[in-house]
Amino acid sequence: VGVNEEEHPLSTDAVLLKSEPMPDDAVKVKGYDFNDGPDVDALLKTYITSGFQATNFGKAIDEINDMLNWTLNDEPIAENEDEDLLDPEARKKVKTKIFLGYTSNMISAGVRETIRFLVQHKMVDVIVTTGGGIEEDFIKCMASTYLGSFHLKGSKLRKKGLNRIGNLIVPNDNYVKFEEWMMPILDQMLEEQKTLGTHWTPSKMIHRLGKEINHPDSVYYWAYKNDIPVYCPAITDGSIGDMVYFHSYKNPGLILDLVEDIRGINKSAEFARHTGMVIVGGGVIKHHICNANLMRNGADHAVFINTAQEFDGSDSGARPDEAVSWGKIRLDATPVKVYGEATLIFPLLVSQTFAKYHFANKKKEKEEQENGSNDNNEEQTSE
């Protein structure tokens, strides 16, 4: 039965409202066709046209790849440019300074191995994390963290000396081992402070601990090896804080200077030609990196990954546009926030960005070495 427009003129106009034509460059929604086979790379490439958080994930891939691929050659030569940076080859070596931030639960979880990969291969330049994000890395070099359940009873676990982090279990003995390892190092740090005048900061302490752990599984061992600064403004909020507290009674006098560290991270942003932020989680690590980039009128790139919402006015839940209003992200930037749980998202994001960039460069270096070797062989043959 056809619609009688004379009987239903209002409802007809409402239901059959004529659309304006979509612009020629409008992106069509399209996901992955599994008839093409199980191909994870191909699947993730379609996320950007899938909608919702999948699209934000795809935009995050583009944003990080832009960070990695930027060089000073992408910008016009400034009138007052340093003479050393007039040559295109020199400008090509000036890359984005990447700030990586993450909360302690990422180190407690298996994301630690993803973070270690980035630090091992010098793919980030500055790290900010929490006290737990430091100590859990070292503790894992001494004893294991185990899978448990979100529903295990806290009172029963307490009686067994087992600590729960979400659905992970950390035996309390792990922290005993950590104390046994940590206390002699604190003694030595205090001795060097007294006899050598060593000026300790949280970042210098973390550098020293990375040296002392001497373990290739450790994130901070590689930060030490590659001279990547690790800032932890909340260094005392966790087991390290407990150790420093106990040590202050057993052998008092150790001083950690926060002022030198805030100068360090702010200067690293202020004098960078181009910066990017990859922030996994919220709270102090998110704001500390953003605030450092305020010193240069904002980061050029930003990717946030967290589950927090903005309705309560928290910094953790704030979208990137709020940071733009503060001057922490640049006005012309294209920042992305992915709403989601980071153990699901971050390793996949790294697989499509940092990991591909690293192995593509390794392949290129190998080919250049082989071509150079072939050229030398040809020259020797011709001689």
Short mmCIF file of C-alpha atoms in Angstrom, two decimals:
data_model
loop_
_atom_site.label_atom_id
_atom_site.label_comp_id
_atom_site.label_asym_id
_atom_site.label_seq_id
_atom_site.Cartn_x
_atom_site.Cartn_y
_atom_site.Cartn_z
CA VAL A 1 0.00 0.00 0.00
CA GLY A 2 1.52 3.33 -0.99
CA VAL A 3 1.83 6.27 1.37
CA ASN A 4 -1.01 8.75 1.06
CA GLU A 5 0.75 12.08 1.38
CA GLU A 6 -2.57 13.90 1.73
CA GLU A 7 -3.37 11.88 4.89
CA HIS A 8 0.18 11.93 6.40
CA PRO A 9 2.02 15.02 5.10
CA LEU A 10 3.98 15.72 8.34
CA SER A 11 5.13 12.16 8.99
CA THR A 12 6.04 11.67 5.35
CA ASP A 13 8.24 14.76 5.38
CA ALA A 14 9.86 13.66 8.67
CA VAL A 15 10.61 10.06 7.67
CA LEU A 16 11.55 10.71 4.07
CA LEU A 17 13.56 13.91 4.65
CA LYS A 18 15.74 14.43 1.59
CA SER A 19 19.51 14.10 2.20
CA GLU A 20 22.13 16.48 0.99
CA PRO A 21 24.71 14.76 -1.24
CA MET A 22 27.84 13.53 0.54
CA PRO A 23 31.08 15.27 -0.46
CA ASP A 24 33.25 13.56 -3.06
CA ASP A 25 36.00 12.85 -0.50
CA ALA A 26 33.69 11.26 2.08
CA VAL A 27 35.17 7.98 3.42
CA LYS A 28 32.97 4.92 3.10
CA VAL A 29 32.66 2.52 6.03
CA LYS A 30 34.24 -0.83 5.17
CA GLY A 31 35.73 -3.58 7.33
CA TYR A 32 37.90 -6.58 6.62
CA ASP A 33 36.64 -9.44 4.46
CA PHE A 34 37.81 -12.71 6.01
CA ASN A 35 37.25 -14.40 2.66
CA ASP A 36 40.69 -12.97 1.93
CA GLY A 37 42.15 -15.19 4.66
CA PRO A 38 43.33 -14.61 8.23
CA ASP A 39 45.76 -11.72 7.76
CA VAL A 40 46.23 -9.59 10.90
CA ASP A 41 48.12 -6.81 9.13
CA ALA A 42 45.41 -6.52 6.49
CA LEU A 43 42.73 -6.64 9.20
CA LEU A 44 44.31 -3.79 11.16
CA LYS A 45 44.67 -1.68 8.01
CA THR A 46 40.88 -1.73 7.65
CA TYR A 47 40.32 -0.44 11.18
CA ILE A 48 40.55 3.17 10.05
CA THR A 49 37.44 2.72 7.89
CA SER A 50 35.58 0.47 10.36
CA GLY A 51 34.23 3.21 12.63
CA PHE A 52 34.15 3.87 16.38
CA GLN A 53 37.37 3.07 18.29
CA ALA A 54 38.72 1.01 15.40
CA THR A 55 38.88 4.25 13.38
CA ASN A 56 40.64 6.00 16.27
CA PHE A 57 43.11 3.10 16.35
CA GLY A 58 43.76 3.57 12.63
CA LYS A 59 44.30 7.30 13.17
CA ALA A 60 46.72 6.49 16.01
CA ILE A 61 48.74 4.34 13.57
CA ASP A 62 48.97 7.28 11.18
CA GLU A 63 49.89 9.70 13.97
CA ILE A 64 52.75 7.55 15.27
CA ASN A 65 54.03 6.85 11.77
CA ASP A 66 54.06 10.60 11.17
CA MET A 67 56.17 10.97 14.33
CA LEU A 68 58.62 8.33 13.15
CA ASN A 69 58.93 9.56 9.58
CA TRP A 70 59.32 13.29 10.28
CA THR A 71 62.71 14.88 9.70
CA LEU A 72 63.82 18.50 9.71
CA ASN A 73 63.78 18.34 5.89
CA ASP A 74 59.99 18.46 6.18
CA GLU A 75 60.23 22.08 7.31
CA PRO A 76 61.54 25.12 5.40
CA ILE A 77 64.96 26.38 6.42
CA ALA A 78 64.57 29.13 9.01
CA GLU A 79 66.22 32.52 8.46
CA ASN A 80 68.32 32.09 11.61
CA GLU A 81 69.03 28.38 11.08
CA ASP A 82 72.25 26.93 12.47
CA GLU A 83 74.90 26.52 9.78
CA ASP A 84 75.25 22.87 10.76
CA LEU A 85 71.61 22.30 9.78
CA LEU A 86 71.65 23.84 6.31
CA ASP A 87 72.78 20.60 4.67
CA PRO A 88 69.87 18.26 3.76
CA GLU A 89 71.80 15.22 5.02
CA ALA A 90 72.24 16.86 8.42
CA ARG A 91 68.59 17.90 8.51
CA LYS A 92 67.54 14.33 7.74
CA LYS A 93 69.18 13.19 10.99
CA VAL A 94 67.03 15.55 13.13
CA LYS A 95 64.06 13.41 14.10
CA THR A 96 61.01 13.71 16.33
CA LYS A 97 61.79 13.54 20.04
CA ILE A 98 59.31 10.95 21.30
CA PHE A 99 58.06 11.02 24.88
CA LEU A 100 56.65 7.69 26.09
CA GLY A 101 54.55 7.53 29.24
CA TYR A 102 52.89 4.54 30.88
CA THR A 103 51.41 3.54 34.21
CA SER A 104 52.74 0.78 36.45
CA ASN A 105 50.14 -1.81 35.42
CA MET A 106 51.67 -1.91 31.95
CA ILE A 107 54.94 -3.15 33.46
CA SER A 108 53.07 -5.59 35.72
CA ALA A 109 51.34 -6.98 32.62
CA GLY A 110 52.88 -8.43 29.48
CA VAL A 111 53.05 -4.98 27.88
CA ARG A 112 56.43 -4.74 29.64
CA GLU A 113 57.97 -6.74 26.79
CA THR A 114 56.52 -4.31 24.23
CA ILE A 115 57.95 -1.34 26.13
CA ARG A 116 61.32 -3.06 26.48
CA PHE A 117 61.46 -3.56 22.69
CA LEU A 118 60.99 0.18 22.16
CA VAL A 119 63.70 1.08 24.68
CA GLN A 120 66.11 -1.66 23.57
CA HIS A 121 66.06 -0.32 20.01
CA LYS A 122 66.15 3.38 21.00
CA MET A 123 62.78 4.12 19.45
CA VAL A 124 61.77 6.55 22.19
CA ASP A 125 63.78 9.43 23.63
CA VAL A 126 62.23 10.23 27.02
CA ILE A 127 60.26 8.00 29.41
CA VAL A 128 57.89 8.97 32.22
CA THR A 129 56.33 6.38 34.51
CA THR A 130 55.18 5.87 38.09
CA GLY A 131 57.01 4.34 41.07
CA GLY A 132 55.37 0.99 40.41
CA GLY A 133 56.40 1.24 36.76
CA ILE A 134 60.02 1.25 37.95
CA GLU A 135 60.05 -1.35 40.71
CA GLU A 136 57.88 -3.95 38.97
CA ASP A 137 60.40 -4.14 36.13
CA PHE A 138 63.25 -4.92 38.50
CA ILE A 139 61.16 -7.31 40.59
CA LYS A 140 60.31 -9.32 37.46
CA CYS A 141 64.04 -9.87 36.95
CA MET A 142 64.12 -11.58 40.37
CA ALA A 143 60.80 -13.44 40.53
CA SER A 144 57.70 -14.02 38.44
CA THR A 145 54.28 -12.40 38.34
CA TYR A 146 51.43 -14.87 37.78
CA LEU A 147 48.01 -14.91 36.17
CA GLY A 148 45.13 -15.07 38.61
CA SER A 149 41.56 -13.79 38.50
CA PHE A 150 39.76 -10.50 39.11
CA HIS A 151 37.45 -12.40 41.47
CA LEU A 152 39.93 -13.84 43.95
CA LYS A 153 39.00 -12.92 47.52
CA GLY A 154 41.26 -10.23 48.94
CA SER A 155 41.10 -11.43 52.56
CA LYS A 156 42.14 -14.96 51.54
CA LEU A 157 45.00 -13.67 49.39
CA ARG A 158 46.24 -11.48 52.24
CA LYS A 159 46.49 -14.47 54.57
CA LYS A 160 48.55 -16.29 51.94
CA GLY A 161 50.92 -13.37 51.34
CA LEU A 162 49.70 -12.88 47.78
CA ASN A 163 49.04 -9.46 46.25
CA ARG A 164 46.53 -8.92 43.43
CA ILE A 165 46.94 -6.48 40.55
CA GLY A 166 43.71 -6.90 38.61
CA ASN A 167 43.88 -10.52 37.49
CA LEU A 168 47.62 -10.81 38.21
CA ILE A 169 49.20 -12.23 41.37
CA VAL A 170 52.47 -11.03 42.88
CA PRO A 171 53.78 -13.08 45.84
CA ASN A 172 54.89 -10.89 48.72
CA ASP A 173 58.23 -12.72 48.71
CA ASN A 174 58.98 -10.86 45.47
CA TYR A 175 59.12 -7.61 47.42
CA VAL A 176 61.34 -9.19 50.05
CA LYS A 177 63.81 -10.08 47.29
CA PHE A 178 63.53 -6.55 45.97
CA GLU A 179 64.38 -5.10 49.39
CA GLU A 180 67.39 -7.39 49.73
CA TRP A 181 68.66 -6.17 46.34
CA MET A 182 67.75 -2.52 46.84
CA MET A 183 69.11 -1.74 50.30
CA PRO A 184 72.83 -2.22 49.51
CA ILE A 185 72.41 0.01 46.45
CA LEU A 186 70.84 2.75 48.60
CA ASP A 187 73.78 2.37 51.03
CA GLN A 188 76.22 2.82 48.16
CA MET A 189 74.31 5.83 46.79
CA LEU A 190 74.45 7.49 50.19
CA GLU A 191 78.16 6.76 50.47
CA GLU A 192 78.80 8.35 47.06
CA GLN A 193 76.70 11.34 48.07
CA LYS A 194 78.85 11.83 51.18
CA THR A 195 82.28 11.09 49.73
CA LEU A 196 81.99 12.11 46.08
CA GLY A 197 79.32 14.78 46.33
CA THR A 198 77.02 12.85 43.99
CA HIS A 199 73.80 14.79 43.43
CA TRP A 200 71.07 12.16 43.16
CA THR A 201 67.77 12.67 41.38
CA PRO A 202 65.01 10.11 40.69
CA SER A 203 66.19 9.79 37.08
CA LYS A 204 69.82 9.27 38.17
CA MET A 205 68.65 6.65 40.67
CA ILE A 206 66.73 4.80 37.95
CA HIS A 207 69.79 5.00 35.67
CA ARG A 208 71.90 3.48 38.44
CA LEU A 209 69.35 0.74 39.16
CA GLY A 210 69.29 -0.11 35.43
CA LYS A 211 73.05 -0.53 35.56
CA GLU A 212 72.92 -2.63 38.73
CA ILE A 213 70.18 -4.99 37.53
CA ASN A 214 72.31 -5.89 34.46
CA HIS A 215 69.51 -8.00 33.01
CA PRO A 216 68.41 -7.94 29.33
CA ASP A 217 64.76 -8.49 30.27
CA SER A 218 64.70 -5.16 32.08
CA VAL A 219 63.29 -2.02 30.47
CA TYR A 220 65.61 0.14 32.56
CA TYR A 221 68.70 -1.91 31.80
CA TRP A 222 68.20 -0.87 28.18
CA ALA A 223 67.39 2.71 29.20
CA TYR A 224 70.74 2.71 31.01
CA LYS A 225 72.56 1.13 28.03
CA ASN A 226 71.02 3.56 25.55
CA ASP A 227 71.19 6.60 27.84
CA ILE A 228 67.43 7.23 27.67
CA PRO A 229 66.30 9.38 30.62
CA VAL A 230 63.50 7.94 32.76
CA TYR A 231 61.58 10.45 34.85
CA CYS A 232 59.43 9.40 37.79
CA PRO A 233 57.96 12.36 39.69
CA ALA A 234 56.10 9.94 41.98
CA ILE A 235 59.16 7.78 42.75
CA THR A 236 58.21 7.40 46.43
CA ASP A 237 54.67 6.16 45.69
CA GLY A 238 55.25 2.40 45.88
CA SER A 239 57.74 -0.19 47.05
CA ILE A 240 60.71 2.04 46.20
CA GLY A 241 59.20 4.62 48.52
CA ASP A 242 58.91 1.96 51.22
CA MET A 243 62.58 1.06 50.75
CA VAL A 244 63.67 4.73 50.90
CA TYR A 245 61.53 5.18 54.02
CA PHE A 246 63.04 2.15 55.79
CA HIS A 247 66.52 3.17 54.67
CA SER A 248 66.07 6.67 56.11
CA TYR A 249 65.97 5.09 59.58
CA LYS A 250 68.65 2.45 59.07
CA ASN A 251 71.12 4.75 57.32
CA PRO A 252 69.69 8.30 57.11
CA GLY A 253 70.78 11.13 54.83
CA LEU A 254 70.03 10.13 51.22
CA ILE A 255 68.61 13.03 49.18
CA LEU A 256 66.76 12.82 45.86
CA ASP A 257 66.43 16.17 44.06
CA LEU A 258 63.18 16.60 42.12
CA VAL A 259 64.09 20.09 40.94
CA GLU A 260 66.93 18.91 38.73
CA ASP A 261 64.62 16.36 37.11
CA ILE A 262 61.90 18.89 36.31
CA ARG A 263 64.59 21.04 34.68
CA GLY A 264 65.75 17.99 32.74
CA ILE A 265 62.40 16.95 31.25
CA ASN A 266 61.25 20.51 30.56
CA LYS A 267 64.49 21.38 28.77
CA SER A 268 64.33 18.19 26.72
CA ALA A 269 60.98 19.36 25.35
CA GLU A 270 61.71 23.09 25.16
CA PHE A 271 64.79 22.74 22.97
CA ALA A 272 63.50 19.92 20.73
CA ARG A 273 62.77 20.82 17.09
CA HIS A 274 59.78 18.46 16.93
CA THR A 275 58.07 16.36 19.60
CA GLY A 276 55.58 13.53 19.88
CA MET A 277 53.79 12.07 22.88
CA VAL A 278 52.64 8.46 23.26
CA ILE A 279 50.84 8.17 26.59
CA VAL A 280 49.49 4.83 27.79
CA GLY A 281 47.23 5.46 30.78
CA GLY A 282 46.55 8.61 32.75
CA GLY A 283 47.34 10.46 35.95
CA VAL A 284 50.76 11.88 36.71
CA ILE A 285 52.52 10.32 33.71
CA LYS A 286 50.08 11.92 31.26
CA HIS A 287 50.22 15.38 32.76
CA HIS A 288 53.98 15.35 33.36
CA ILE A 289 54.69 14.78 29.66
CA CYS A 290 52.03 17.22 28.47
CA ASN A 291 53.24 19.90 30.87
CA ALA A 292 56.83 19.51 29.69
CA ASN A 293 55.64 20.11 26.13
CA LEU A 294 53.89 23.28 27.27
CA MET A 295 57.41 24.73 27.51
CA ARG A 296 57.61 24.66 23.69
CA ASN A 297 53.99 25.75 23.13
CA GLY A 298 52.81 22.18 22.62
CA ALA A 299 53.74 18.82 21.14
CA ASP A 300 53.51 18.33 17.39
CA HIS A 301 51.99 14.84 17.71
CA ALA A 302 50.05 13.04 20.43
CA VAL A 303 48.44 9.65 20.98
CA PHE A 304 46.54 8.92 24.21
CA ILE A 305 45.36 5.42 25.13
CA ASN A 306 43.13 5.04 28.19
CA THR A 307 39.65 4.19 29.40
CA ALA A 308 39.00 7.42 31.32
CA GLN A 309 36.08 9.74 30.52
CA GLU A 310 36.06 13.54 30.67
CA PHE A 311 32.74 14.10 32.49
CA ASP A 312 34.43 14.34 35.91
CA GLY A 313 36.99 16.92 34.79
CA SER A 314 39.94 14.60 35.45
CA ASP A 315 43.20 15.08 33.59
CA SER A 316 43.22 11.33 32.87
CA GLY A 317 39.90 11.59 31.03
CA ALA A 318 40.66 14.83 29.22
CA ARG A 319 40.59 14.58 25.45
CA PRO A 320 43.56 15.96 23.49
CA ASP A 321 41.60 19.10 22.62
CA GLU A 322 41.69 20.12 26.29
CA ALA A 323 45.48 19.95 26.15
CA VAL A 324 45.37 22.18 23.06
CA SER A 325 43.57 24.82 25.14
CA TRP A 326 46.48 24.78 27.62
CA GLY A 327 49.17 25.00 24.95
CA LYS A 328 50.34 21.43 25.60
CA ILE A 329 49.50 20.25 22.07
CA ARG A 330 49.98 22.55 19.08
CA LEU A 331 47.06 24.22 17.35
CA ASP A 332 47.79 22.55 14.00
CA ALA A 333 48.40 19.06 15.44
CA THR A 334 46.19 16.04 14.69
CA PRO A 335 46.16 14.27 18.09
CA VAL A 336 44.29 11.02 18.69
CA LYS A 337 42.74 9.40 21.74
CA VAL A 338 41.90 5.71 21.62
CA TYR A 339 39.37 4.72 24.27
CA GLY A 340 40.27 1.22 25.34
CA GLU A 341 42.25 -1.08 27.60
CA ALA A 342 45.91 -0.76 26.76
CA THR A 343 46.95 -4.42 27.03
CA LEU A 344 44.68 -5.01 24.04
CA ILE A 345 45.62 -1.91 22.11
CA PHE A 346 49.24 -0.93 22.67
CA PRO A 347 51.03 -4.09 21.41
CA LEU A 348 48.87 -4.06 18.27
CA LEU A 349 49.63 -0.37 17.78
CA VAL A 350 53.36 -1.00 18.13
CA SER A 351 53.12 -3.86 15.63
CA GLN A 352 51.83 -1.46 12.97
CA THR A 353 54.20 1.41 13.73
CA PHE A 354 57.43 1.14 15.72
CA ALA A 355 58.01 -2.54 14.92
CA LYS A 356 57.49 -2.13 11.18
CA TYR A 357 59.67 0.98 11.17
CA HIS A 358 62.45 -0.85 13.02
CA PHE A 359 62.51 -3.94 10.86
CA ALA A 360 62.18 -1.93 7.64
CA ASN A 361 65.26 0.05 8.66
CA LYS A 362 67.13 -3.14 9.56
CA LYS A 363 66.31 -4.59 6.15
CA LYS A 364 67.42 -1.38 4.43
CA GLU A 365 70.71 -1.36 6.36
CA LYS A 366 71.37 -4.98 5.44
CA GLU A 367 70.70 -4.32 1.75
CA GLU A 368 73.00 -1.28 1.80
CA GLN A 369 75.76 -3.34 3.42
CA GLU A 370 75.32 -6.12 0.86
CA ASN A 371 75.35 -3.61 -2.01
CA GLY A 372 78.48 -2.00 -0.60
CA SER A 373 80.13 -5.40 -0.26
CA ASN A 374 79.22 -6.27 -3.85
CA ASP A 375 80.63 -2.95 -5.10
CA ASN A 376 83.93 -3.64 -3.28
CA ASN A 377 84.11 -7.13 -4.78
CA GLU A 378 83.53 -5.76 -8.26
CA GLU A 379 86.27 -3.17 -7.79
CA GLN A 380 88.70 -5.85 -6.62
CA THR A 381 87.79 -8.06 -9.58
CA SER A 382 88.32 -5.27 -12.07
CA GLU A 383 91.74 -4.54 -10.54
#
